[in-house]
Amino acid sequence: MTAFNKNSEKKQEIDLKHYIRHVPDFPKQDILFYDISTLMQNPDAWQVAMGRVARQVAPFKPDIVAAVESRGFLTAAPIADRLGCGMVMLRKRGKLPGKTISHTYDLEYGSDTLEIQQEAICAGQRVVIMDDLLATGGTLAACVALLQKTGAEVVAASVLIELTALGGRSRLGNVPVVTLLSYDQ
């Protein structure tokens, strides 16, 4: 066995949950924040994470990955590179130049709007949505609706962390969700 293979095996044994920092009461009281910055700081853990995500996403054969502002950008770029596909950004209102398509959705307290550049996706393109976290599913459901307005075929959503107790995947209808790490709280 070569040294490269030994290193690969060691990287595969990494428990990525050890690299997720838990921050209580952030961004507000009684919220437990799962911080991925500590995962990204460790080069071996980050490489393993992106390799695992790429293996999860590849079977969906995306033409393009759609990155949700802003932490979705962090995973979508390396996955697009690894899979040899394109990447588009789904941004908050007013952050993209040119003509955009928008979708407004309800939040717990108020509403928000996501936009995509009008020419970013061609009708029929296979798209995987990428974000860091799936909680209640409101943002990902809005992304699905926005991409469907473009004529895209949303074939899956990919997240680093899913908070399963919040049931967010149920809001995505028949869009499959692949998750790197799950937490019950």
Coordinates of C-alpha atoms in Angstrom, one line a residue, residues 53-175:
V53 CA -20.4 15.9 -0.6
A54 CA -19.2 15.4 -4.1
R55 CA -19.9 11.7 -3.9
Q56 CA -23.4 12.4 -2.6
V57 CA -24.1 15.0 -5.3
A58 CA -22.5 13.3 -8.4
P59 CA -25.3 10.7 -8.9
F60 CA -27.8 13.5 -9.6
K61 CA -25.7 14.5 -12.6
P62 CA -26.1 18.3 -12.2
D63 CA -25.5 20.7 -15.1
I64 CA -25.1 23.4 -12.5
V65 CA -25.1 23.9 -8.7
A66 CA -27.0 26.7 -7.2
A67 CA -25.4 28.3 -4.2
V68 CA -27.6 29.9 -1.5
E69 CA -26.3 33.2 -0.1
S70 CA -24.0 33.2 1.6
R71 CA -22.6 30.0 3.2
G72 CA -23.9 27.9 0.3
F73 CA -21.2 29.7 -1.8
L74 CA -18.5 27.9 0.4
T75 CA -19.6 24.4 -0.7
A76 CA -21.0 25.0 -4.1
A77 CA -17.7 26.4 -5.6
P78 CA -15.5 23.4 -4.7
I79 CA -18.3 20.9 -5.6
A80 CA -18.8 22.5 -9.0
D81 CA -15.1 22.3 -9.6
R82 CA -14.9 18.7 -8.5
L83 CA -17.9 17.7 -10.7
G84 CA -17.0 19.8 -13.7
C85 CA -20.3 21.7 -13.7
G86 CA -21.3 25.3 -13.5
M87 CA -22.3 27.3 -10.5
V88 CA -24.9 30.1 -10.0
M89 CA -25.6 32.3 -7.0
L90 CA -29.0 32.7 -5.4
R91 CA -28.7 36.1 -3.6
K92 CA -30.7 38.5 -1.6
R93 CA -32.5 41.3 -3.4
G94 CA -30.4 43.9 -5.0
K95 CA -27.1 42.1 -4.9
L96 CA -26.9 40.8 -8.5
P97 CA -26.3 43.0 -11.6
G98 CA -28.5 42.9 -14.6
K99 CA -32.0 41.6 -15.0
T100 CA -33.1 39.1 -12.3
I101 CA -35.9 36.7 -11.4
S102 CA -37.0 37.0 -7.8
H103 CA -39.1 35.0 -5.3
T104 CA -40.4 36.5 -2.0
Y105 CA -41.0 34.1 0.8
D106 CA -42.2 34.3 4.4
L107 CA -39.9 34.0 7.4
E108 CA -40.8 33.5 11.1
Y109 CA -40.9 37.3 11.5
G110 CA -41.4 39.0 8.1
S111 CA -40.3 38.1 4.6
D112 CA -37.2 37.9 2.4
T113 CA -36.5 37.8 -1.3
L114 CA -34.1 35.7 -3.3
E115 CA -32.9 36.5 -6.8
I116 CA -31.1 34.9 -9.7
Q117 CA -29.8 36.5 -12.8
Q118 CA -32.3 36.1 -15.6
E119 CA -29.8 34.3 -18.0
A120 CA -28.1 32.2 -15.3
I121 CA -29.9 29.0 -16.0
C122 CA -31.4 27.6 -19.2
A123 CA -34.8 25.8 -19.1
G124 CA -34.3 22.1 -18.5
Q125 CA -30.9 22.3 -16.8
R126 CA -30.4 19.9 -14.0
V127 CA -29.7 21.8 -10.8
V128 CA -28.6 20.8 -7.3
I129 CA -29.2 23.5 -4.6
M130 CA -26.3 23.8 -2.1
D131 CA -26.4 25.3 1.4
D132 CA -24.7 24.9 4.7
L133 CA -27.8 24.1 6.9
L134 CA -31.3 22.7 6.6
A135 CA -33.5 23.7 9.6
T136 CA -37.2 24.6 8.9
G137 CA -36.7 24.4 5.2
G138 CA -38.1 27.9 4.3
T139 CA -35.1 29.1 2.5
L140 CA -34.5 25.9 0.5
A141 CA -38.2 25.7 -0.4
A142 CA -37.9 29.3 -1.7
C143 CA -34.8 28.3 -3.7
V144 CA -36.8 25.5 -5.3
A145 CA -39.6 27.9 -6.2
L146 CA -37.2 30.4 -7.6
L147 CA -35.3 27.9 -9.8
Q148 CA -38.6 26.5 -11.1
K149 CA -39.4 30.0 -12.3
T150 CA -36.4 29.8 -14.5
G151 CA -37.5 26.4 -16.0
A152 CA -34.7 24.5 -14.2
E153 CA -35.1 20.9 -13.2
V154 CA -34.3 20.9 -9.5
V155 CA -32.9 17.3 -9.0
A156 CA -31.7 17.6 -5.4
A157 CA -30.6 19.8 -2.5
S158 CA -27.4 19.3 -0.6
V159 CA -26.6 20.6 2.8
L160 CA -23.7 20.1 5.2
I161 CA -25.9 20.0 8.3
E162 CA -29.5 19.0 8.8
L163 CA -31.4 19.7 12.0
T164 CA -33.8 16.7 11.6
A165 CA -36.1 17.6 14.5
L166 CA -37.2 20.7 12.7
G167 CA -38.6 18.7 9.7
G168 CA -37.3 21.0 7.0
R169 CA -37.0 18.4 4.3
S170 CA -40.8 18.0 4.3
R171 CA -41.2 21.5 2.8
L172 CA -39.2 20.5 -0.3
G173 CA -41.9 18.2 -1.7
N174 CA -40.3 15.6 -3.9
V175 CA -36.9 17.2 -4.1

